Amino acid sequence: MTDSATPAAVTTVLVANRGEIARRVFATCRRAGLGTVAVYSDPDEHSPHVHEADVAVRLPGASPSDTYLRGDRIVAAALAAGADAVHPGYGFLSENAEFAAQVIEAGLCWIGPTPETIARMGSKIEAKKIMAAAGVPVLLELEPDAVTAADLPVLVKASSGGGGRGMRVVRTLDELPAQLAAASREAGAAFGDPTVFCERYLEHGRHIEVQILADRHGTVWTLGERECSVQRRHQKVVEESPSPLVEATEGMRAALFDAARRAATAIGYEGAGTVEFLAPGPAGTGEFYFLEMNTRLQVEHPVTECTTGVDLVELQIDVASGGVLEPEPPLPSGHSIEVRLYAEDPAHDWQPQSGVLHRFAVPAATGEFAPLRAPGIRVDAGVVDGTEIGVHYDPMLAKVISWAPTRPVAARMLARAVADARLHGPMTNRDLLVRVLRHPAFLAGDTDTAFFDTHDLEVLAAPLADSTSERIGALVAALADAAANRESASVAQTLPSGWRNLPSSFQVKTYTSARGEHEIRYRLGRDGLVTDAVEHVRLLDHDPHRVILELDGLRREFAVARYGDVVHVDSSLGPVCLQTVPRFTDPAAVLPTGSLLAPMPGSVIRLGAAVGDTVTAGQPVLWLEAMKMEHTVTAPVTGTLTVLDVAVGTQVTVGSVLAVVTSDDAPAPPSTDSSTSEASSEHPRTPGAIS
């Protein structure tokens, strides 16, 4: 900027958002000396972004439609708190022209493009027409009613919004009506607009986007390109700048930048935005098509900040205040990679997870919410220790970003930083991210939107710790537990756990982990540790939180954290999460075979069967809505639906019984006389099938 100082007219910024992006904007505001205002829903009362703001205003309710999608309430909050500017973040109302107009009409500074521009780009259908007229290559829109077999496969897309919601790949005409209806419902719930359309689906496309920044005086910057091809459910998981494809394709960068400038000029763009393109893969021919224009800051903006050294939020505020950009943008340097850390189970259809995040730490982090000035790791997180991960919002916990002079170093640094993170609580996609960053295809730059289909998701989602490392982790947990028992003992604290004056049998502790069950037999005596759990092991030191072992002559240190019956063991062998198996089974934890349990907290939105119906294994029985996505709960066996304990609108908690399917092959029900009941007809409480 020719005048980098924020004009005095803007003194206090309200962020019409939550979580990580609210914290990101607040960080820039603090550096610039600006006041901050947060808004929050009831579930977000204790969110970090609420505590970090100077002032916070409650939006009564839990669902987005009652809170973060209520523009009238947010404008009222800004006026009540004395804010004079509104930053929309991304998602929610960030690309809502009506909300932008409300902000401006209230006399507040809108940190974004004009409402007219947002409206023109807000409809992906209309945006394609504008771009085609401006000479930008586009994929033709297909009317859902006019799709033929020759058009397949097609992608159903929401006309408004993004983030993968309201998107479905359709490969047969028979499934098109159901997928259109599901996409429309999801789009309506997430963005308030149920309109969907179809376009040709490119199986192995490369997702390339150009960051633009434009002022109201006619200057348009292109701040490098990003590649975001590694995706799940059409939502980005790994992003980087520059793009390996563009780097390897002569003339492609210049063509992309020209197309992005044409797009911005065609609509008189102002502020930060992203022009997204899809390049047919896998070969790099330089061909690309316009996908959409995001009239807001992107989730992946940190990789551009790290390669260019600019603070995009600061520039957004400057441009919105009338500032003038320099004639030419700063030149990018080095390579930056970002991964999105989600609370989800990739191996089970990316099932979102919820619960308390007891511990969140990335020891390798060298900064947060700001461009990296030297090789290092940046963490932009929406969570802290103790944050409750709920079901109302996207399950992204944090973004972890690296910057280094070269791509191989950036990938190696990031993989190590994520692998060493302390993540204690709900399951995350951490292991998947590390395996992607270390995968030969990724390191070769050979990525596309079908990466997880091509390279076996089950293998990529496997735990980083192998079975041997998990067993070592179980031994470590047992030793730490023994130390904790001695610390809490009322007498003879200095004696080893289980000590006897004469040789005695092993102590036994059992744990379950991602790879199975581990029965750990050990004894602590005059000769130290004796165990058949692990070979060539010697105990050097241990306390309730730290165990040091010598394994095959190598000294290794393990950090141990315990939360009830769950134990987390972190070491260079990989993170291990263990569940302590009680010595005796609680009868209340045993359920009839065929029980469908809620795999996550959520709301029942549809029923696919009624009591008395015959269902087949894998048939949808009901649908849950959680974290702005639909999740299908299916029958675990073929049989009769004998119990249905929920209705549309029922709020369920994780593990609650939803229904019971009695198998056609099941034996006759046992007598009510407890002396003749069959234990074999029961099984431990485990979540039902989900697809």
XYZ file of C-alpha atoms in Angstrom:
691
model
C 0.000 0.000 0.000
C 1.199 3.536 -0.606
C -0.221 4.383 2.818
C -0.048 1.276 4.966
C -1.645 2.827 8.022
C -5.268 1.936 8.650
C -7.413 5.099 8.311
C -8.611 6.520 11.618
C -12.236 5.975 10.595
C -11.860 2.264 11.404
C -11.185 1.739 15.090
C -13.080 -1.427 16.045
C -13.796 -4.533 13.953
C -16.558 -7.060 14.579
C -15.882 -10.487 13.094
C -19.141 -12.070 11.925
C -17.765 -15.560 12.407
C -16.323 -17.990 14.916
C -13.393 -20.235 15.733
C -10.120 -20.097 13.864
C -10.980 -17.343 11.384
C -12.264 -15.038 14.124
C -9.006 -15.540 16.040
C -7.041 -14.945 12.810
C -8.706 -11.566 12.155
C -8.406 -10.536 15.800
C -4.639 -11.191 15.654
C -4.200 -8.690 12.816
C -6.480 -6.193 14.538
C -4.390 -6.354 17.718
C -1.187 -5.799 15.732
C -2.813 -2.791 14.051
C -4.125 -1.350 17.327
C -7.779 -1.951 16.442
C -10.494 -2.963 18.871
C -12.228 -6.321 18.441
C -15.790 -7.573 18.870
C -16.849 -11.228 18.819
C -20.265 -12.772 18.337
C -21.058 -16.215 19.679
C -23.788 -18.828 19.796
C -24.709 -20.683 22.972
C -22.465 -23.694 22.180
C -19.570 -21.267 21.568
C -19.856 -19.490 24.914
C -16.450 -20.801 26.004
C -14.797 -20.710 22.578
C -11.289 -19.149 22.479
C -12.426 -16.463 20.030
C -14.930 -15.186 22.594
C -12.318 -14.797 25.323
C -9.807 -13.085 23.022
C -12.129 -10.283 21.868
C -12.384 -6.961 23.686
C -16.184 -7.318 23.656
C -18.388 -10.325 22.910
C -22.073 -10.318 22.015
C -24.288 -13.397 22.451
C -26.418 -14.625 19.563
C -29.087 -16.724 21.337
C -29.461 -20.208 19.926
C -27.354 -23.105 18.705
C -28.002 -23.707 15.001
C -26.331 -21.499 12.370
C -29.756 -20.381 11.111
C -30.476 -18.844 14.526
C -27.034 -17.354 15.093
C -24.212 -16.875 12.586
C -26.629 -16.708 9.647
C -28.744 -13.972 11.249
C -27.418 -10.815 9.612
C -29.856 -8.582 11.492
C -28.597 -9.830 14.847
C -24.967 -9.402 13.838
C -25.473 -5.818 12.633
C -27.313 -5.026 15.871
C -24.399 -6.524 17.808
C -21.892 -4.339 15.942
C -23.858 -1.189 16.678
C -24.386 -2.117 20.335
C -20.674 -2.846 20.836
C -19.492 0.323 19.113
C -17.820 -1.406 16.169
C -17.404 0.630 13.007
C -16.367 -2.202 10.662
C -17.422 -5.798 10.004
C -15.162 -8.590 8.735
C -17.160 -11.632 7.573
C -14.393 -14.256 7.699
C -15.327 -17.234 5.490
C -18.414 -19.394 5.429
C -21.720 -18.334 6.981
C -22.590 -14.832 5.635
C -19.218 -14.038 4.062
C -20.635 -14.221 0.513
C -24.132 -12.961 1.293
C -24.866 -9.778 -0.651
C -27.884 -8.925 1.492
C -25.782 -9.030 4.648
C -23.091 -6.843 3.089
C -25.783 -4.330 2.164
C -27.185 -4.421 5.720
C -23.747 -3.614 7.114
C -23.257 -0.674 4.749
C -26.781 0.655 5.307
C -26.104 0.660 9.054
C -23.196 3.052 8.452
C -20.506 0.432 9.069
C -17.426 -0.320 6.963
C -17.832 -3.618 5.094
C -14.476 -5.395 4.778
C -15.129 -7.116 1.486
C -16.259 -6.522 -2.097
C -19.400 -4.573 -2.888
C -22.808 -6.212 -2.410
C -23.348 -5.999 -6.177
C -20.164 -7.949 -6.854
C -21.027 -10.566 -4.251
C -24.480 -10.998 -5.770
C -23.097 -11.469 -9.273
C -20.586 -14.103 -8.119
C -22.850 -15.587 -5.434
C -24.693 -17.649 -7.981
C -22.271 -20.090 -9.578
C -24.695 -20.337 -12.479
C -24.626 -16.585 -13.160
C -20.878 -16.387 -12.498
C -20.143 -18.880 -15.277
C -22.046 -16.751 -17.775
C -20.150 -13.600 -16.773
C -16.791 -15.339 -16.992
C -17.564 -16.851 -20.383
C -18.421 -13.391 -21.685
C -15.107 -12.079 -20.312
C -13.136 -14.711 -22.230
C -12.423 -16.968 -19.241
C -12.727 -20.705 -20.123
C -15.635 -22.382 -18.288
C -17.255 -25.806 -17.858
C -20.790 -25.595 -19.207
C -23.667 -25.780 -16.748
C -26.034 -28.733 -17.166
C -29.704 -28.439 -16.262
C -30.475 -31.286 -13.815
C -33.606 -32.249 -15.760
C -31.654 -32.428 -19.011
C -28.759 -34.659 -17.898
C -28.369 -37.721 -20.122
C -26.265 -40.876 -19.875
C -23.774 -39.281 -22.245
C -23.124 -36.502 -19.701
C -22.174 -38.893 -16.893
C -20.485 -38.665 -14.512
C -21.769 -35.282 -13.358
C -21.157 -33.199 -10.284
C -24.163 -31.779 -8.446
C -23.191 -28.434 -6.907
C -24.835 -25.854 -4.675
C -25.262 -22.558 -6.492
C -24.373 -20.654 -3.308
C -21.661 -21.331 -0.737
C -18.814 -23.809 -0.832
C -16.772 -26.047 1.443
C -17.991 -29.206 -0.276
C -21.539 -28.881 1.055
C -24.319 -29.532 -1.389
C -21.962 -31.436 -3.712
C -22.469 -34.980 -4.999
C -20.836 -37.066 -7.742
C -23.495 -38.920 -9.754
C -22.525 -41.825 -11.998
C -25.940 -43.262 -12.944
C -29.190 -41.601 -13.953
C -31.099 -43.695 -11.412
C -29.338 -42.059 -8.470
C -29.583 -38.489 -9.801
C -33.000 -37.543 -8.269
C -32.023 -38.681 -4.756
C -28.639 -36.972 -4.930
C -30.190 -33.739 -6.208
C -32.631 -33.761 -3.289
C -29.895 -34.487 -0.718
C -27.605 -31.796 -2.147
C -30.444 -29.290 -2.139
C -31.282 -30.015 1.505
C -27.651 -29.713 2.528
C -27.189 -26.454 0.600
C -30.342 -24.982 2.117
C -29.232 -25.882 5.635
C -25.697 -24.546 5.186
C -26.252 -21.446 3.035
C -29.964 -20.671 3.111
C -30.217 -21.306 -0.653
C -31.259 -24.782 -1.869
C -30.506 -24.094 -5.562
C -28.267 -26.718 -7.185
C -26.993 -27.374 -10.703
C -24.871 -29.945 -12.559
C -21.654 -29.839 -14.538
C -19.375 -32.403 -16.128
C -17.253 -34.169 -13.507
C -13.541 -34.415 -14.226
C -12.336 -37.576 -12.489
C -8.684 -36.609 -12.154
C -8.787 -32.827 -12.119
C -6.230 -30.542 -10.514
C -7.716 -27.760 -8.386
C -5.754 -24.556 -8.991
C -6.721 -21.115 -7.677
C -5.329 -17.600 -7.941
C -5.326 -15.172 -5.014
C -6.312 -11.688 -6.116
C -6.426 -8.373 -4.302
C -7.936 -5.265 -5.893
C -8.455 -1.720 -4.669
C -11.231 0.680 -5.662
C -8.806 2.652 -7.821
C -8.377 -0.014 -10.505
C -5.249 -1.887 -9.391
C -5.528 -5.692 -9.414
C -2.882 -7.894 -7.835
C -2.371 -11.595 -8.551
C -0.536 -12.963 -5.511
C 0.519 -16.337 -6.823
C -1.451 -19.525 -7.312
C -2.358 -22.305 -4.894
C -2.970 -25.975 -5.587
C -5.690 -27.643 -3.512
C -6.110 -30.957 -5.311
C -5.988 -33.288 -2.289
C -9.624 -33.222 -1.196
C -12.210 -35.267 0.654
C -15.903 -34.867 -0.096
C -14.914 -32.005 -2.433
C -13.444 -30.122 0.503
C -9.768 -29.244 0.542
C -7.449 -31.093 2.926
C -3.954 -30.122 1.721
C -3.128 -26.809 0.034
C 0.151 -25.425 -1.221
C 1.781 -22.564 -3.062
C 3.139 -22.569 -5.679
C 1.351 -25.345 -7.570
C 3.571 -28.263 -8.665
C 1.464 -28.588 -11.826
C 1.837 -24.929 -12.749
C 5.543 -24.994 -11.948
C 5.974 -27.867 -14.421
C 3.748 -26.484 -17.216
C 5.239 -23.788 -19.423
C 3.077 -20.705 -19.806
C 0.327 -21.908 -17.486
C 0.964 -19.378 -14.695
C 0.773 -16.409 -17.057
C -2.470 -17.744 -18.539
C -3.991 -18.310 -15.090
C -3.035 -14.821 -13.916
C -4.476 -13.299 -17.077
C -7.746 -15.176 -16.592
C -7.924 -14.105 -12.938
C -7.375 -10.447 -13.846
C -10.033 -10.714 -16.570
C -12.438 -12.132 -13.990
C -11.737 -9.360 -11.464
C -11.951 -6.600 -14.070
C -15.195 -7.943 -15.540
C -17.019 -7.377 -12.257
C -15.106 -4.364 -10.916
C -13.753 -6.392 -8.038
C -12.564 -4.790 -4.804
C -10.865 -6.512 -1.870
C -9.382 -9.990 -1.429
C -10.812 -12.853 -3.460
C -9.948 -16.114 -5.147
C -10.575 -17.266 -8.695
C -10.774 -21.063 -8.752
C -9.971 -23.227 -11.755
C -10.009 -26.939 -12.559
C -7.265 -28.330 -14.790
C -7.951 -31.722 -16.447
C -5.507 -34.331 -15.260
C -3.286 -36.098 -14.880
C -1.136 -34.666 -17.707
C -0.209 -30.993 -17.577
C -1.392 -29.528 -20.869
C -1.931 -25.998 -19.577
C -5.692 -26.352 -20.083
C -7.978 -25.103 -17.286
C -11.607 -24.122 -16.652
C -13.219 -21.553 -14.357
C -14.959 -23.143 -11.375
C -16.088 -20.233 -9.231
C -15.012 -16.993 -7.644
C -14.873 -16.760 -3.869
C -15.615 -13.182 -2.870
C -13.913 -13.523 0.494
C -10.777 -14.677 2.235
C -10.027 -18.385 1.751
C -9.309 -20.952 4.441
C -5.970 -21.592 2.747
C -4.852 -17.950 2.608
C -1.870 -18.590 4.968
C 0.174 -20.315 2.244
C -0.056 -17.163 0.141
C 0.871 -15.020 3.143
C 3.908 -17.193 3.849
C 5.197 -17.120 0.258
C 4.592 -13.379 -0.278
C 5.156 -12.034 3.240
C 1.939 -9.994 3.202
C -0.838 -9.950 5.805
C -3.973 -10.410 3.692
C -6.307 -9.408 6.517
C -4.413 -6.155 6.995
C -4.639 -5.482 3.260
C -8.373 -6.258 3.315
C -8.893 -3.625 5.994
C -6.726 -1.106 4.137
C -8.548 -1.607 0.823
C -11.963 -1.402 2.496
C -10.859 1.894 4.038
C -9.968 3.350 0.623
C -6.256 2.565 0.576
C -4.264 2.366 -2.666
C -2.263 -0.696 -3.692
C 1.254 -0.404 -5.081
C 1.351 -0.867 -8.873
C 2.923 -4.341 -8.603
C 2.452 -7.074 -5.991
C 5.339 -8.575 -4.011
C 6.996 -11.540 -5.691
C 6.487 -14.957 -4.046
C 9.430 -16.975 -2.770
C 9.942 -20.441 -1.334
C 7.200 -23.005 -0.797
C 4.362 -23.226 1.710
C 2.055 -26.181 2.500
C -1.028 -26.203 4.698
C -2.977 -29.139 6.108
C -6.404 -28.955 7.710
C -6.646 -30.853 10.965
C -10.175 -32.208 11.412
C -11.950 -34.068 14.211
C -13.031 -36.949 12.003
C -12.457 -40.627 11.231
C -11.234 -40.860 7.609
C -11.415 -44.671 7.560
C -15.156 -44.615 8.335
C -16.539 -42.280 5.668
C -14.875 -39.225 7.208
C -17.267 -39.484 10.145
C -17.091 -36.278 12.258
C -16.066 -36.711 15.881
C -17.085 -34.774 18.963
C -16.103 -34.515 22.620
C -13.580 -32.701 24.775
C -10.201 -31.920 23.226
C -8.171 -32.343 26.404
C -4.837 -31.398 24.881
C -3.885 -29.485 21.746
C -0.248 -28.615 21.159
C 2.139 -28.485 18.214
C 5.610 -28.340 19.811
C 7.277 -27.449 16.499
C 5.199 -24.273 16.022
C 7.194 -21.079 15.493
C 4.267 -18.707 14.969
C 0.520 -18.318 14.628
C -1.913 -16.153 12.655
C 0.854 -14.279 10.812
C 3.188 -14.770 7.823
C 6.307 -16.785 8.589
C 9.465 -14.703 8.173
C 11.836 -17.695 8.196
C 11.557 -21.447 7.651
C 9.183 -22.790 10.263
C 5.710 -23.947 11.286
C 2.641 -21.739 11.682
C -0.486 -22.889 13.534
C -3.858 -21.191 13.090
C -6.156 -22.953 15.557
C -9.711 -22.446 16.680
C -9.205 -24.624 19.744
C -7.182 -24.781 22.930
C -6.812 -27.346 25.703
C -10.267 -28.244 27.000
C -12.284 -27.041 23.997
C -15.539 -28.947 23.513
C -15.899 -30.151 19.922
C -19.621 -30.031 19.189
C -21.879 -31.041 16.330
C -23.233 -27.719 15.125
C -20.260 -26.550 13.063
C -17.469 -27.702 10.776
C -15.112 -30.145 12.582
C -11.902 -28.337 11.572
C -9.671 -27.879 14.612
C -6.720 -26.051 13.122
C -4.534 -25.394 10.120
C -0.850 -26.274 10.323
C 1.352 -24.500 7.773
C 5.012 -24.779 6.832
C 7.273 -22.471 4.851
C 10.700 -23.430 3.524
C 12.905 -22.497 0.577
C 11.955 -25.716 -1.263
C 8.915 -27.995 -1.497
C 10.621 -31.177 -0.201
C 11.795 -29.384 2.940
C 8.388 -27.780 3.489
C 6.687 -31.196 3.229
C 9.200 -32.885 5.525
C 8.966 -30.166 8.189
C 5.177 -30.180 8.128
C 4.883 -33.972 8.331
C 7.145 -34.079 11.375
C 5.321 -31.194 13.082
C 1.913 -32.829 12.631
C 3.182 -36.276 13.666
C 4.616 -34.827 16.882
C 1.479 -32.851 17.789
C -0.214 -33.657 21.097
C -3.852 -34.320 20.208
C -5.725 -35.851 23.116
C -9.466 -36.255 22.720
C -11.662 -37.001 19.708
C -10.142 -38.898 16.800
C -8.550 -36.698 14.145
C -7.264 -37.061 10.586
C -3.678 -36.450 11.779
C -2.313 -39.852 10.709
C -3.812 -39.444 7.234
C -2.251 -35.992 6.809
C 1.201 -37.247 7.750
C 0.953 -40.213 5.389
C -0.132 -37.926 2.530
C 2.768 -35.539 3.131
C 5.211 -38.475 3.089
C 3.623 -40.312 0.149
C 5.859 -40.706 -2.930
C 3.094 -39.452 -5.246
C 2.603 -36.282 -3.205
C 6.335 -35.654 -2.980
C 6.515 -36.043 -6.766
C 3.757 -33.433 -7.166
C 1.448 -36.068 -8.639
C -1.803 -35.050 -6.930
C -5.376 -34.730 -8.153
C -8.900 -34.626 -6.742
C -9.053 -38.453 -6.795
C -5.926 -38.835 -4.642
C -7.676 -40.827 -1.902
C -9.322 -43.152 -4.422
C -6.073 -43.718 -6.296
C -3.835 -44.378 -3.312
C -6.092 -46.498 -1.063
C -7.726 -44.448 1.661
C -7.586 -47.375 4.090
C -3.794 -47.474 3.871
C -3.455 -43.699 4.112
C -5.758 -43.556 7.156
C -3.907 -46.315 9.051
C -2.383 -45.348 12.415
C 1.175 -44.035 12.301
C 2.138 -46.383 15.133
C 2.464 -49.987 13.967
C 1.302 -52.960 16.047
C 4.659 -53.293 17.799
C 4.702 -49.595 18.698
C 1.162 -49.860 20.005
C 2.144 -52.789 22.207
C 5.098 -50.820 23.532
C 2.682 -47.958 24.185
C 0.428 -50.306 26.156
C 3.410 -51.408 28.274
C 4.280 -47.759 28.861
C 0.675 -47.052 29.920
C 0.778 -49.940 32.382
C 4.067 -48.727 33.892
C 2.804 -45.143 34.188
C -0.375 -46.442 35.777
C 1.703 -48.452 38.266
C 3.660 -45.312 39.169
C 0.424 -43.390 39.655
C -0.890 -46.115 41.953
C 2.245 -45.929 44.094
C 1.999 -42.125 44.333
C -1.566 -42.392 45.585
C -0.899 -45.282 47.968
C -1.373 -44.514 51.637
C 1.473 -46.835 52.743
C 4.738 -48.190 51.300
C 4.904 -45.673 48.449
C 8.539 -46.481 47.747
C 7.858 -50.119 46.898
C 7.200 -51.131 43.280
C 3.595 -51.704 42.296
C 2.546 -55.307 42.953
C 5.681 -55.923 45.041
C 5.867 -59.201 46.983
C 8.550 -60.445 49.367
C 8.716 -63.662 47.330
C 8.547 -64.144 43.548
C 4.957 -63.753 42.391
C 2.879 -63.949 39.237
C 2.665 -61.180 36.672
C 0.396 -58.198 37.056
C -1.971 -57.974 34.094
C -3.490 -54.910 32.445
C -5.463 -54.942 29.198
C -5.917 -52.107 26.695
C -7.606 -51.729 23.336
C -6.187 -49.563 20.564
C -6.698 -48.844 16.888
C -5.026 -52.133 15.960
C -6.595 -54.429 18.540
C -6.302 -55.592 22.137
C -3.091 -55.740 24.168
C -2.791 -57.815 27.328
C 0.258 -56.572 29.206
C 1.861 -58.928 31.760
C 4.688 -57.478 33.828
C 6.370 -57.554 37.216
C 8.516 -54.922 38.959
C 10.976 -56.368 41.450
C 14.568 -56.385 42.623
C 15.759 -57.061 39.074
C 13.695 -54.262 37.590
C 11.091 -54.824 34.901
C 10.213 -58.372 33.916
C 7.687 -58.727 31.077
C 6.769 -60.919 28.156
C 4.946 -58.046 26.445
C 8.023 -56.659 24.644
C 11.406 -58.228 23.953
C 14.775 -56.681 24.825
C 13.340 -53.957 27.038
C 14.807 -52.327 30.144
C 13.054 -49.793 32.349
C 15.267 -46.763 32.995
C 12.780 -44.472 34.751
C 9.055 -43.936 35.120
C 6.497 -41.735 36.772
C 2.764 -41.185 36.078
C 3.500 -38.863 33.132
C 6.804 -40.063 31.702
C 8.395 -43.430 31.006
C 11.935 -44.015 29.723
C 12.736 -47.408 28.199
C 15.757 -48.952 26.589
C 14.513 -50.926 23.571
C 17.035 -53.043 21.675
C 19.756 -50.896 23.206
C 18.115 -47.591 22.181
C 16.879 -45.104 24.784
C 13.350 -43.823 24.132
C 11.214 -41.418 26.118
C 7.411 -41.570 26.242
C 4.951 -38.909 27.429
C 1.805 -40.275 29.081
C -1.510 -38.502 29.673
C -4.557 -40.133 31.244
C -8.182 -38.982 30.953
C -10.413 -41.416 32.808
C -10.043 -44.797 31.103
C -8.329 -43.296 28.038
C -4.528 -43.111 27.901
C -2.486 -41.186 25.308
C 1.160 -42.168 24.796
C 3.265 -39.843 22.625
C 6.743 -40.678 21.344
C 8.877 -40.791 18.219
C 7.359 -44.229 17.513
C 4.026 -42.544 16.795
C 1.037 -41.437 18.855
C -0.923 -44.198 20.586
C -4.403 -43.886 22.084
C -5.467 -46.684 24.428
C -8.714 -47.578 26.150
C -8.337 -49.336 29.485
C -10.344 -52.561 29.557
C -12.070 -53.044 32.937
C -11.609 -56.365 34.697
C -15.354 -56.912 34.830
C -17.942 -56.043 32.144
C -20.678 -53.601 33.128
C -24.006 -55.270 32.252
C -25.398 -51.852 31.298
C -22.808 -51.672 28.497
C -24.173 -54.793 26.768
C -26.789 -54.472 24.046
C -28.718 -56.886 21.820
C -27.072 -57.864 18.552
C -28.326 -55.681 15.702
C -28.439 -52.442 17.700
C -27.873 -49.259 15.711
C -26.080 -46.724 17.874
C -25.598 -43.042 17.134
C -22.054 -42.689 15.736
C -22.053 -39.003 16.736
C -24.317 -36.454 18.389
C -26.801 -34.959 15.945
C -30.386 -34.546 14.866
C -32.525 -37.143 13.060
C -33.674 -35.591 9.779
C -35.141 -38.581 7.916
C -36.352 -42.126 8.520
C -35.921 -44.847 5.907
C -37.895 -47.650 7.579
C -40.561 -48.313 10.195
C -40.953 -50.915 12.927
C -41.896 -54.242 11.358
C -40.173 -53.523 8.046
C -37.728 -56.021 6.573
C -34.348 -54.406 5.937
C -31.145 -55.676 4.353
C -27.605 -55.225 5.624
C -26.341 -51.813 4.517
C -29.818 -50.407 3.848
C -30.308 -46.843 5.157
C -32.518 -46.834 8.246
C -32.212 -43.155 9.160
C -30.232 -40.007 8.449
C -28.506 -37.733 10.961
C -27.464 -34.131 10.473
C -24.273 -33.174 12.293
C -21.610 -30.560 11.605
C -23.591 -29.232 8.614
C -23.434 -32.595 6.799
C -25.851 -35.489 6.295
C -24.828 -38.910 7.622
C -26.567 -42.178 6.769
C -26.996 -44.851 9.470
C -27.467 -48.292 7.934
C -28.734 -51.690 9.063
C -25.887 -53.873 10.377
C -27.642 -57.135 9.413
C -30.529 -58.367 7.281
C -33.681 -58.837 9.304
C -36.687 -57.084 10.817
C -36.641 -53.600 12.327
C -38.021 -54.438 15.767
C -37.164 -51.232 17.657
C -37.086 -47.607 16.490
C -36.482 -45.241 19.396
C -36.243 -41.968 17.445
C -38.351 -39.745 15.204
C -37.582 -36.863 12.855
C -36.246 -34.004 14.954
C -34.929 -36.178 17.788
C -31.595 -34.955 19.156
C -29.308 -37.902 19.917
C -26.041 -38.301 21.793
C -23.138 -40.441 20.659
C -23.650 -44.106 21.529
C -27.397 -43.833 22.153
C -29.592 -46.635 20.783
C -31.422 -45.529 17.637
C -32.951 -48.810 16.490
C -32.589 -52.586 16.630
C -32.631 -54.953 13.660
C -33.344 -58.563 14.604
C -31.508 -60.859 12.227
C -33.447 -63.449 10.261
C -30.878 -65.974 11.486
C -31.087 -64.942 15.142
C -32.096 -67.613 17.668
C -35.363 -67.336 19.513
C -35.359 -64.628 22.209
C -34.044 -65.963 25.534
C -36.339 -66.579 28.453
C -36.969 -63.654 30.765
C -35.673 -65.919 33.537
C -32.172 -64.479 34.115
C -30.848 -67.927 34.941
C -31.311 -69.017 31.307
C -30.325 -65.823 29.455
C -27.684 -66.240 26.772
C -24.629 -63.965 26.875
C -23.943 -64.918 23.260
C -26.978 -62.903 22.146
C -25.383 -59.691 23.352
C -22.403 -57.570 22.405
C -20.528 -54.573 23.858
C -21.781 -51.072 23.084
C -20.333 -50.058 19.728
C -21.499 -47.516 17.113
C -23.784 -48.684 14.324
C -22.793 -48.779 10.686
C -22.567 -45.449 8.893
C -22.018 -44.609 5.258
